[in-house]
PDB file of C-alpha atoms in Angstrom:
ATOM      1  CA  UNK A  90      -3.173   6.940  10.980  1.00 48.00           C
ATOM      2  CA  UNK A  91      -6.453   8.669  11.733  1.00 71.00           C
ATOM      3  CA  UNK A  92      -9.072   9.750   9.231  1.00 89.00           C
ATOM      4  CA  UNK A  93      -8.724  13.325  10.516  1.00 92.00           C
ATOM      5  CA  UNK A  94      -4.980  13.353   9.787  1.00 95.00           C
ATOM      6  CA  UNK A  95      -5.733  12.961   6.097  1.00 96.00           C
ATOM      7  CA  UNK A  96      -9.044  14.806   5.997  1.00 95.00           C
ATOM      8  CA  UNK A  97      -7.417  17.869   7.553  1.00 95.00           C
ATOM      9  CA  UNK A  98      -4.564  17.923   5.043  1.00 96.00           C
ATOM     10  CA  UNK A  99      -1.617  16.979   7.270  1.00 95.00           C
ATOM     11  CA  UNK A 100      -1.233  13.673   5.437  1.00 96.00           C
ATOM     12  CA  UNK A 101      -0.770  15.367   2.069  1.00 97.00           C
ATOM     13  CA  UNK A 102       2.881  16.001   2.905  1.00 97.00           C
ATOM     14  CA  UNK A 103       3.500  12.259   2.783  1.00 97.00           C
ATOM     15  CA  UNK A 104       2.957  12.271  -0.985  1.00 96.00           C
ATOM     16  CA  UNK A 105       4.890  15.444  -1.798  1.00 97.00           C
ATOM     17  CA  UNK A 106       7.859  14.273  -3.918  1.00 96.00           C
ATOM     18  CA  UNK A 107       9.803  17.413  -3.015  1.00 97.00           C
ATOM     19  CA  UNK A 108      10.005  16.082   0.553  1.00 97.00           C
ATOM     20  CA  UNK A 109      11.150  12.554  -0.320  1.00 97.00           C
ATOM     21  CA  UNK A 110      14.636  11.486   0.772  1.00 97.00           C
ATOM     22  CA  UNK A 111      16.497   9.422  -1.874  1.00 97.00           C
ATOM     23  CA  UNK A 112      15.453   6.003  -0.563  1.00 97.00           C
ATOM     24  CA  UNK A 113      11.783   7.028  -0.562  1.00 97.00           C
ATOM     25  CA  UNK A 114      12.051   8.271  -4.149  1.00 96.00           C
ATOM     26  CA  UNK A 115      13.549   4.902  -5.034  1.00 96.00           C
ATOM     27  CA  UNK A 116      10.784   2.969  -3.292  1.00 96.00           C
ATOM     28  CA  UNK A 117       8.047   4.911  -5.096  1.00 95.00           C
ATOM     29  CA  UNK A 118       9.706   4.240  -8.438  1.00 94.00           C
ATOM     30  CA  UNK A 119      10.059   0.553  -7.678  1.00 94.00           C
ATOM     31  CA  UNK A 120       6.354   0.312  -6.828  1.00 94.00           C
ATOM     32  CA  UNK A 121       5.595   1.023 -10.466  1.00 92.00           C
ATOM     33  CA  UNK A 122       8.117  -1.650 -11.462  1.00 92.00           C
ATOM     34  CA  UNK A 123       6.258  -4.157  -9.288  1.00 93.00           C
ATOM     35  CA  UNK A 124       3.002  -3.302 -11.047  1.00 94.00           C
ATOM     36  CA  UNK A 125       4.702  -3.595 -14.431  1.00 94.00           C
ATOM     37  CA  UNK A 126       5.732  -7.133 -13.476  1.00 92.00           C
ATOM     38  CA  UNK A 127       2.200  -8.353 -12.833  1.00 91.00           C
ATOM     39  CA  UNK A 128       1.187 -11.195 -15.150  1.00 84.00           C
ATOM     40  CA  UNK A 129      -1.194 -10.663 -18.085  1.00 83.00           C
ATOM     41  CA  UNK A 130      -4.881 -10.658 -17.320  1.00 84.00           C
ATOM     42  CA  UNK A 131      -5.047  -7.626 -15.046  1.00 92.00           C
ATOM     43  CA  UNK A 132      -8.331  -6.016 -15.982  1.00 94.00           C
ATOM     44  CA  UNK A 133      -8.612  -3.447 -13.223  1.00 97.00           C
ATOM     45  CA  UNK A 134      -6.287  -2.084 -10.573  1.00 98.00           C
ATOM     46  CA  UNK A 135      -8.175  -1.549  -7.322  1.00 98.00           C
ATOM     47  CA  UNK A 136      -5.998   0.899  -5.397  1.00 99.00           C
ATOM     48  CA  UNK A 137      -6.791   0.880  -1.673  1.00 99.00           C
ATOM     49  CA  UNK A 138      -5.734   4.104   0.011  1.00 98.00           C
ATOM     50  CA  UNK A 139      -5.619   5.734  -3.394  1.00 98.00           C
ATOM     51  CA  UNK A 140      -5.831   9.370  -2.272  1.00 98.00           C
ATOM     52  CA  UNK A 141      -6.469  11.271  -5.543  1.00 98.00           C
ATOM     53  CA  UNK A 142      -5.231   8.345  -7.625  1.00 98.00           C
ATOM     54  CA  UNK A 143      -1.609   7.570  -6.852  1.00 98.00           C
ATOM     55  CA  UNK A 144      -1.405   5.030  -9.690  1.00 98.00           C
ATOM     56  CA  UNK A 145      -4.221   6.246 -11.914  1.00 98.00           C
ATOM     57  CA  UNK A 146      -1.737   7.471 -14.527  1.00 97.00           C
ATOM     58  CA  UNK A 147      -0.061   4.052 -14.483  1.00 96.00           C
ATOM     59  CA  UNK A 148      -3.396   2.356 -15.200  1.00 97.00           C
ATOM     60  CA  UNK A 149      -4.310   4.793 -17.975  1.00 97.00           C
ATOM     61  CA  UNK A 150      -0.923   4.383 -19.669  1.00 95.00           C
ATOM     62  CA  UNK A 151      -1.371   0.619 -19.707  1.00 93.00           C
ATOM     63  CA  UNK A 152      -5.038   0.710 -20.702  1.00 94.00           C
ATOM     64  CA  UNK A 153      -5.958  -1.037 -17.481  1.00 96.00           C
ATOM     65  CA  UNK A 154      -9.161  -0.232 -15.626  1.00 97.00           C
ATOM     66  CA  UNK A 155      -8.866   1.566 -12.308  1.00 98.00           C
ATOM     67  CA  UNK A 156     -10.904   1.871  -9.129  1.00 99.00           C
ATOM     68  CA  UNK A 157      -9.560   4.104  -6.378  1.00 99.00           C
ATOM     69  CA  UNK A 158     -10.761   3.439  -2.834  1.00 99.00           C
ATOM     70  CA  UNK A 159     -10.245   5.850   0.036  1.00 98.00           C
ATOM     71  CA  UNK A 160     -11.936   6.711   3.327  1.00 97.00           C
ATOM     72  CA  UNK A 161     -11.376  10.464   2.904  1.00 98.00           C
ATOM     73  CA  UNK A 162     -14.162  12.134   0.966  1.00 98.00           C
ATOM     74  CA  UNK A 163     -12.080  14.998  -0.416  1.00 98.00           C
ATOM     75  CA  UNK A 164      -9.678  12.533  -2.052  1.00 98.00           C
ATOM     76  CA  UNK A 165     -12.562  10.698  -3.675  1.00 99.00           C
ATOM     77  CA  UNK A 166     -14.038  13.953  -4.981  1.00 99.00           C
ATOM     78  CA  UNK A 167     -10.654  15.056  -6.325  1.00 98.00           C
ATOM     79  CA  UNK A 168     -10.136  11.675  -7.969  1.00 99.00           C
ATOM     80  CA  UNK A 169     -13.494  11.853  -9.679  1.00 99.00           C
ATOM     81  CA  UNK A 170     -12.623  15.315 -10.995  1.00 98.00           C
ATOM     82  CA  UNK A 171      -9.424  13.853 -12.455  1.00 98.00           C
ATOM     83  CA  UNK A 172     -11.442  11.138 -14.191  1.00 98.00           C
ATOM     84  CA  UNK A 173     -13.741  13.769 -15.694  1.00 98.00           C
ATOM     85  CA  UNK A 174     -10.900  16.116 -16.686  1.00 98.00           C
ATOM     86  CA  UNK A 175      -9.079  13.270 -18.434  1.00 97.00           C
ATOM     87  CA  UNK A 176     -12.245  12.243 -20.257  1.00 98.00           C
ATOM     88  CA  UNK A 177     -11.940   8.655 -19.050  1.00 98.00           C
ATOM     89  CA  UNK A 178     -14.914   6.307 -19.423  1.00 98.00           C
ATOM     90  CA  UNK A 179     -16.663   5.969 -16.031  1.00 95.00           C
ATOM     91  CA  UNK A 180     -17.410   2.328 -16.765  1.00 95.00           C
ATOM     92  CA  UNK A 181     -13.671   1.568 -16.484  1.00 97.00           C
ATOM     93  CA  UNK A 182     -12.324   4.292 -14.203  1.00 98.00           C
ATOM     94  CA  UNK A 183     -13.733   5.482 -10.911  1.00 98.00           C
ATOM     95  CA  UNK A 184     -13.399   6.216  -7.209  1.00 99.00           C
ATOM     96  CA  UNK A 185     -15.382   4.974  -4.233  1.00 99.00           C
ATOM     97  CA  UNK A 186     -15.543   6.068  -0.609  1.00 98.00           C
ATOM     98  CA  UNK A 187     -14.632   2.727   0.938  1.00 98.00           C
ATOM     99  CA  UNK A 188     -12.130   1.194   3.337  1.00 97.00           C
ATOM    100  CA  UNK A 189     -10.391  -2.153   3.056  1.00 98.00           C
ATOM    101  CA  UNK A 190     -12.710  -3.739   5.610  1.00 97.00           C
ATOM    102  CA  UNK A 191     -15.651  -3.273   3.215  1.00 97.00           C
ATOM    103  CA  UNK A 192     -13.942  -4.237  -0.034  1.00 98.00           C
ATOM    104  CA  UNK A 193     -15.913  -7.491  -0.314  1.00 97.00           C
ATOM    105  CA  UNK A 194     -19.139  -5.488  -0.666  1.00 96.00           C
ATOM    106  CA  UNK A 195     -18.060  -3.981  -3.979  1.00 97.00           C
ATOM    107  CA  UNK A 196     -18.669  -7.065  -6.098  1.00 94.00           C
ATOM    108  CA  UNK A 197     -15.075  -7.322  -7.269  1.00 96.00           C
ATOM    109  CA  UNK A 198     -13.851 -10.510  -8.882  1.00 92.00           C
ATOM    110  CA  UNK A 199     -10.531 -12.160  -9.605  1.00 91.00           C
ATOM    111  CA  UNK A 200     -12.209 -13.847 -12.578  1.00 89.00           C
ATOM    112  CA  UNK A 201     -12.920 -10.376 -13.925  1.00 87.00           C
ATOM    113  CA  UNK A 202      -9.272  -9.406 -13.601  1.00 94.00           C
ATOM    114  CA  UNK A 203      -9.553  -7.281 -10.455  1.00 97.00           C
ATOM    115  CA  UNK A 204      -6.444  -6.946  -8.283  1.00 97.00           C
ATOM    116  CA  UNK A 205      -6.180  -5.001  -5.022  1.00 98.00           C
ATOM    117  CA  UNK A 206      -3.085  -2.863  -4.547  1.00 98.00           C
ATOM    118  CA  UNK A 207      -2.142  -1.057  -1.342  1.00 99.00           C
ATOM    119  CA  UNK A 208       0.399   1.631  -2.289  1.00 98.00           C
ATOM    120  CA  UNK A 209       3.130   3.294  -0.258  1.00 97.00           C
ATOM    121  CA  UNK A 210       2.361   1.620   3.097  1.00 98.00           C
ATOM    122  CA  UNK A 211      -1.315   2.576   3.000  1.00 98.00           C
ATOM    123  CA  UNK A 212      -1.907  -0.811   4.645  1.00 98.00           C
ATOM    124  CA  UNK A 213       0.245   0.262   7.594  1.00 98.00           C
ATOM    125  CA  UNK A 214      -1.926   3.349   8.030  1.00 96.00           C
ATOM    126  CA  UNK A 215      -5.123   1.346   8.555  1.00 97.00           C
ATOM    127  CA  UNK A 216      -6.439   1.564  12.106  1.00 94.00           C
ATOM    128  CA  UNK A 217      -8.424  -1.687  11.994  1.00 96.00           C
ATOM    129  CA  UNK A 218      -5.922  -4.353  10.921  1.00 98.00           C
ATOM    130  CA  UNK A 219      -8.282  -7.249  11.639  1.00 98.00           C
ATOM    131  CA  UNK A 220     -11.031  -5.586   9.617  1.00 98.00           C
ATOM    132  CA  UNK A 221      -8.731  -5.072   6.645  1.00 98.00           C
ATOM    133  CA  UNK A 222      -7.494  -8.668   6.712  1.00 98.00           C
ATOM    134  CA  UNK A 223     -11.035  -9.990   7.077  1.00 98.00           C
ATOM    135  CA  UNK A 224     -12.129  -7.795   4.175  1.00 98.00           C
ATOM    136  CA  UNK A 225      -9.436  -9.192   1.904  1.00 98.00           C
ATOM    137  CA  UNK A 226     -10.210 -12.736   3.010  1.00 98.00           C
ATOM    138  CA  UNK A 227     -13.884 -12.241   2.168  1.00 97.00           C
ATOM    139  CA  UNK A 228     -13.165 -10.563  -1.179  1.00 97.00           C
ATOM    140  CA  UNK A 229     -10.892 -13.399  -2.347  1.00 96.00           C
ATOM    141  CA  UNK A 230      -8.950 -11.105  -4.623  1.00 96.00           C
ATOM    142  CA  UNK A 231      -5.297 -11.345  -5.554  1.00 97.00           C
ATOM    143  CA  UNK A 232      -3.486  -8.469  -3.900  1.00 98.00           C
ATOM    144  CA  UNK A 233      -0.172  -6.695  -3.470  1.00 98.00           C
ATOM    145  CA  UNK A 234       0.678  -4.669  -0.360  1.00 98.00           C
ATOM    146  CA  UNK A 235       3.595  -2.244  -0.639  1.00 98.00           C
ATOM    147  CA  UNK A 236       5.275  -1.495   2.673  1.00 98.00           C
ATOM    148  CA  UNK A 237       8.650  -1.082   4.358  1.00 99.00           C
ATOM    149  CA  UNK A 238      11.175  -3.490   5.748  1.00 98.00           C
ATOM    150  CA  UNK A 239      11.658  -3.377   9.520  1.00 98.00           C
ATOM    151  CA  UNK A 240      15.454  -3.256   9.478  1.00 98.00           C
ATOM    152  CA  UNK A 241      17.435  -0.553  11.235  1.00 98.00           C
ATOM    153  CA  UNK A 242      18.328   0.937   7.848  1.00 98.00           C
ATOM    154  CA  UNK A 243      14.708   1.124   6.698  1.00 98.00           C
ATOM    155  CA  UNK A 244      13.704   2.643  10.025  1.00 98.00           C
ATOM    156  CA  UNK A 245      16.373   5.345   9.710  1.00 98.00           C
ATOM    157  CA  UNK A 246      15.169   6.310   6.253  1.00 98.00           C
ATOM    158  CA  UNK A 247      11.548   6.363   7.389  1.00 98.00           C
ATOM    159  CA  UNK A 248      12.433   8.667  10.266  1.00 98.00           C
ATOM    160  CA  UNK A 249      14.314  10.966   7.890  1.00 98.00           C
ATOM    161  CA  UNK A 250      11.240  11.008   5.636  1.00 98.00           C
ATOM    162  CA  UNK A 251       8.733  11.852   8.365  1.00 98.00           C
ATOM    163  CA  UNK A 252      10.974  14.579   9.729  1.00 97.00           C
ATOM    164  CA  UNK A 253      11.366  16.000   6.218  1.00 98.00           C
ATOM    165  CA  UNK A 254       7.566  16.195   6.156  1.00 98.00           C
ATOM    166  CA  UNK A 255       7.861  18.520   9.182  1.00 97.00           C
ATOM    167  CA  UNK A 256       5.886  16.399  11.623  1.00 97.00           C
ATOM    168  CA  UNK A 257       6.524  17.399  15.229  1.00 96.00           C
ATOM    169  CA  UNK A 258       8.160  15.210  17.852  1.00 98.00           C
ATOM    170  CA  UNK A 259       8.286  12.093  15.680  1.00 98.00           C
ATOM    171  CA  UNK A 260       8.552   9.001  17.894  1.00 98.00           C
ATOM    172  CA  UNK A 261       9.361   5.394  16.990  1.00 98.00           C
ATOM    173  CA  UNK A 262       8.228   2.216  18.760  1.00 98.00           C
ATOM    174  CA  UNK A 263       9.490  -1.308  18.047  1.00 98.00           C
ATOM    175  CA  UNK A 264       7.782  -4.512  19.138  1.00 98.00           C
ATOM    176  CA  UNK A 265       6.809  -7.924  17.767  1.00 97.00           C
ATOM    177  CA  UNK A 266       4.202  -6.306  15.507  1.00 98.00           C
ATOM    178  CA  UNK A 267       6.745  -4.139  13.717  1.00 99.00           C
ATOM    179  CA  UNK A 268       8.066  -0.568  13.679  1.00 99.00           C
ATOM    180  CA  UNK A 269       5.576   2.220  14.318  1.00 98.00           C
ATOM    181  CA  UNK A 270       6.009   5.989  13.955  1.00 98.00           C
ATOM    182  CA  UNK A 271       3.731   8.525  15.626  1.00 98.00           C
ATOM    183  CA  UNK A 272       3.549  12.282  15.999  1.00 97.00           C
ATOM    184  CA  UNK A 273       1.255  14.717  17.828  1.00 96.00           C
ATOM    185  CA  UNK A 274       0.260  15.945  14.356  1.00 95.00           C
ATOM    186  CA  UNK A 275      -1.660  12.689  13.883  1.00 96.00           C
ATOM    187  CA  UNK A 276       0.959  10.602  12.095  1.00 97.00           C
ATOM    188  CA  UNK A 277       0.449   6.956  13.072  1.00 98.00           C
ATOM    189  CA  UNK A 278       1.945   4.437  10.684  1.00 98.00           C
ATOM    190  CA  UNK A 279       3.433   0.976  11.108  1.00 98.00           C
ATOM    191  CA  UNK A 280       5.600  -1.302   8.992  1.00 99.00           C
ATOM    192  CA  UNK A 281       4.603  -4.775  10.114  1.00 99.00           C
ATOM    193  CA  UNK A 282       7.116  -7.460  10.896  1.00 99.00           C
ATOM    194  CA  UNK A 283       6.712 -10.048   8.117  1.00 98.00           C
ATOM    195  CA  UNK A 284       6.408 -12.935  10.552  1.00 98.00           C
ATOM    196  CA  UNK A 285       3.614 -11.192  12.413  1.00 98.00           C
ATOM    197  CA  UNK A 286       1.645 -10.165   9.331  1.00 99.00           C
ATOM    198  CA  UNK A 287       1.984 -13.527   7.598  1.00 98.00           C
ATOM    199  CA  UNK A 288       0.543 -15.170  10.714  1.00 98.00           C
ATOM    200  CA  UNK A 289      -2.334 -12.683  10.928  1.00 98.00           C
ATOM    201  CA  UNK A 290      -3.337 -13.468   7.348  1.00 98.00           C
ATOM    202  CA  UNK A 291      -2.858 -17.206   7.875  1.00 98.00           C
ATOM    203  CA  UNK A 292      -5.255 -17.110  10.828  1.00 98.00           C
ATOM    204  CA  UNK A 293      -7.924 -15.895   8.353  1.00 97.00           C
ATOM    205  CA  UNK A 294      -7.034 -18.590   5.834  1.00 97.00           C
ATOM    206  CA  UNK A 295      -5.104 -16.280   3.505  1.00 98.00           C
ATOM    207  CA  UNK A 296      -1.606 -17.199   2.341  1.00 97.00           C
ATOM    208  CA  UNK A 297       0.729 -14.301   1.621  1.00 98.00           C
ATOM    209  CA  UNK A 298       4.335 -14.161   0.452  1.00 97.00           C
ATOM    210  CA  UNK A 299       6.756 -11.378   1.453  1.00 97.00           C
ATOM    211  CA  UNK A 300       9.031  -9.993  -1.263  1.00 96.00           C
ATOM    212  CA  UNK A 301      11.745  -7.408  -0.632  1.00 95.00           C
ATOM    213  CA  UNK A 302      12.136  -4.640  -3.213  1.00 94.00           C
ATOM    214  CA  UNK A 303      14.176  -1.477  -3.571  1.00 94.00           C
ATOM    215  CA  UNK A 304      16.571  -1.014  -0.643  1.00 94.00           C
ATOM    216  CA  UNK A 305      13.962  -0.631   2.085  1.00 98.00           C
ATOM    217  CA  UNK A 306      10.697  -1.891   0.589  1.00 97.00           C
ATOM    218  CA  UNK A 307       8.764  -5.027   1.475  1.00 98.00           C
ATOM    219  CA  UNK A 308       5.759  -6.214  -0.503  1.00 97.00           C
ATOM    220  CA  UNK A 309       3.217  -8.849   0.493  1.00 98.00           C
ATOM    221  CA  UNK A 310       1.295 -10.675  -2.188  1.00 98.00           C
ATOM    222  CA  UNK A 311      -0.905 -13.659  -2.825  1.00 96.00           C
ATOM    223  CA  UNK A 312       1.123 -16.727  -3.895  1.00 94.00           C
ATOM    224  CA  UNK A 313       0.485 -16.562  -7.628  1.00 91.00           C
ATOM    225  CA  UNK A 314       2.077 -13.124  -7.817  1.00 94.00           C
ATOM    226  CA  UNK A 315       5.226 -13.867  -5.846  1.00 92.00           C
ATOM    227  CA  UNK A 316       7.476 -15.102  -8.648  1.00 90.00           C
ATOM    228  CA  UNK A 317       6.940 -12.195 -11.079  1.00 90.00           C
ATOM    229  CA  UNK A 318       7.401  -9.704  -8.237  1.00 91.00           C
ATOM    230  CA  UNK A 319      10.607 -11.410  -7.119  1.00 90.00           C
ATOM    231  CA  UNK A 320      11.887 -11.301 -10.668  1.00 87.00           C
ATOM    232  CA  UNK A 321      11.086  -7.583 -10.888  1.00 84.00           C
ATOM    233  CA  UNK A 322      12.981  -7.013  -7.649  1.00 80.00           C
ATOM    234  CA  UNK A 323      15.945  -9.060  -8.896  1.00 79.00           C
ATOM    235  CA  UNK A 324      15.394 -11.834  -6.362  1.00 67.00           C
ATOM    236  CA  UNK A 325      15.558 -15.487  -7.467  1.00 58.00           C
ATOM    237  CA  UNK A 326      13.647 -16.473  -4.333  1.00 56.00           C
ATOM    238  CA  UNK A 327      12.282 -14.883  -1.185  1.00 49.00           C
ATOM    239  CA  UNK A 328      15.038 -13.632   1.102  1.00 48.00           C
ATOM    240  CA  UNK A 329      12.712 -12.453   3.850  1.00 47.00           C
ATOM    241  CA  UNK A 330      12.704 -14.054   7.262  1.00 45.00           C
ATOM    242  CA  UNK A 331       9.222 -14.647   8.622  1.00 48.00           C
ATOM    243  CA  UNK A 332      10.159 -14.516  12.280  1.00 44.00           C
ATOM    244  CA  UNK A 333      10.735 -11.354  14.312  1.00 41.00           C
ATOM    245  CA  UNK A 334      13.303  -9.389  12.334  1.00 42.00           C
ATOM    246  CA  UNK A 335      13.298  -5.766  13.464  1.00 39.00           C
ATOM    247  CA  UNK A 336      16.561  -4.399  14.752  1.00 39.00           C
ATOM    248  CA  UNK A 337      17.204  -2.097  17.662  1.00 31.00           C
TER     249      UNK A 337
END
C-alpha cells in the first residue's frame, strides 16, 4: 500500500469500525486478546504502522509504555496531539516518523522490555518486505505481526471488508507469496502465505512461529511468544501449515 494512499486519507476507511464486517470486528477484538496474553516484562509496546495510535489506549490502560511508528506524517502529528491531550509523560509515550526498515536505528532493546507489534495487517501493507525483515533482524526485538489467513474463507471476508470501504474495482491475486488485494484507489495489501513468510525470515536468521487466531487471523511471532499467544487463541499447539496453503 502506497504512502500516498494513507497520506491522502483513502486509507482511513480501513480503520472505520462502522465499515467492519463481523469477522473483521472479531479479528480486531482478538488482537487485543493477543496483547493481553503477552508474558510479564513488557515495558513498551512499539506499534509499527500505528496510524494515530491504534493500541495506545491498550497501553495506557495497562500502564505500559508506548511508541507509535508510522511513515505518514499526519498520523504522527495526530498521535502526538493525543499524547498531549491525555497528559501522558513524553518519556514513556510517543510517536516517531519511521518505517519498519529503520527500526534498528531507534535504540530499542528487548532487555528494556521493548516489543514490536504490527497491528491489523500493517505488515502486509509494507512495500519493501525485504527492508522490513532486515530491519527486524537488525533490531533483535521480540515481535508480533497480526495478519490474515490465506484460506478461501479469509479471502472472502477480506474482499467483503474492502468493498465495504468503498474501494473501486477491488481485485484479488493469489500466488505462492499469498493473497493480495489491489484497487485503483491505491489499496495494495497482501496476506502472506505462512510458508513463504517463515522462509523469508529464516533467510535473515530470524525464527518466527505462525499462530492462528479468531476465525480468519494469523499472527507471526518470535518463538518465546508462541505459547502464550496459542493459549490466548485456544490452540494447544500450532495448527498452521508452513507450505503453500492458499485456496482457489
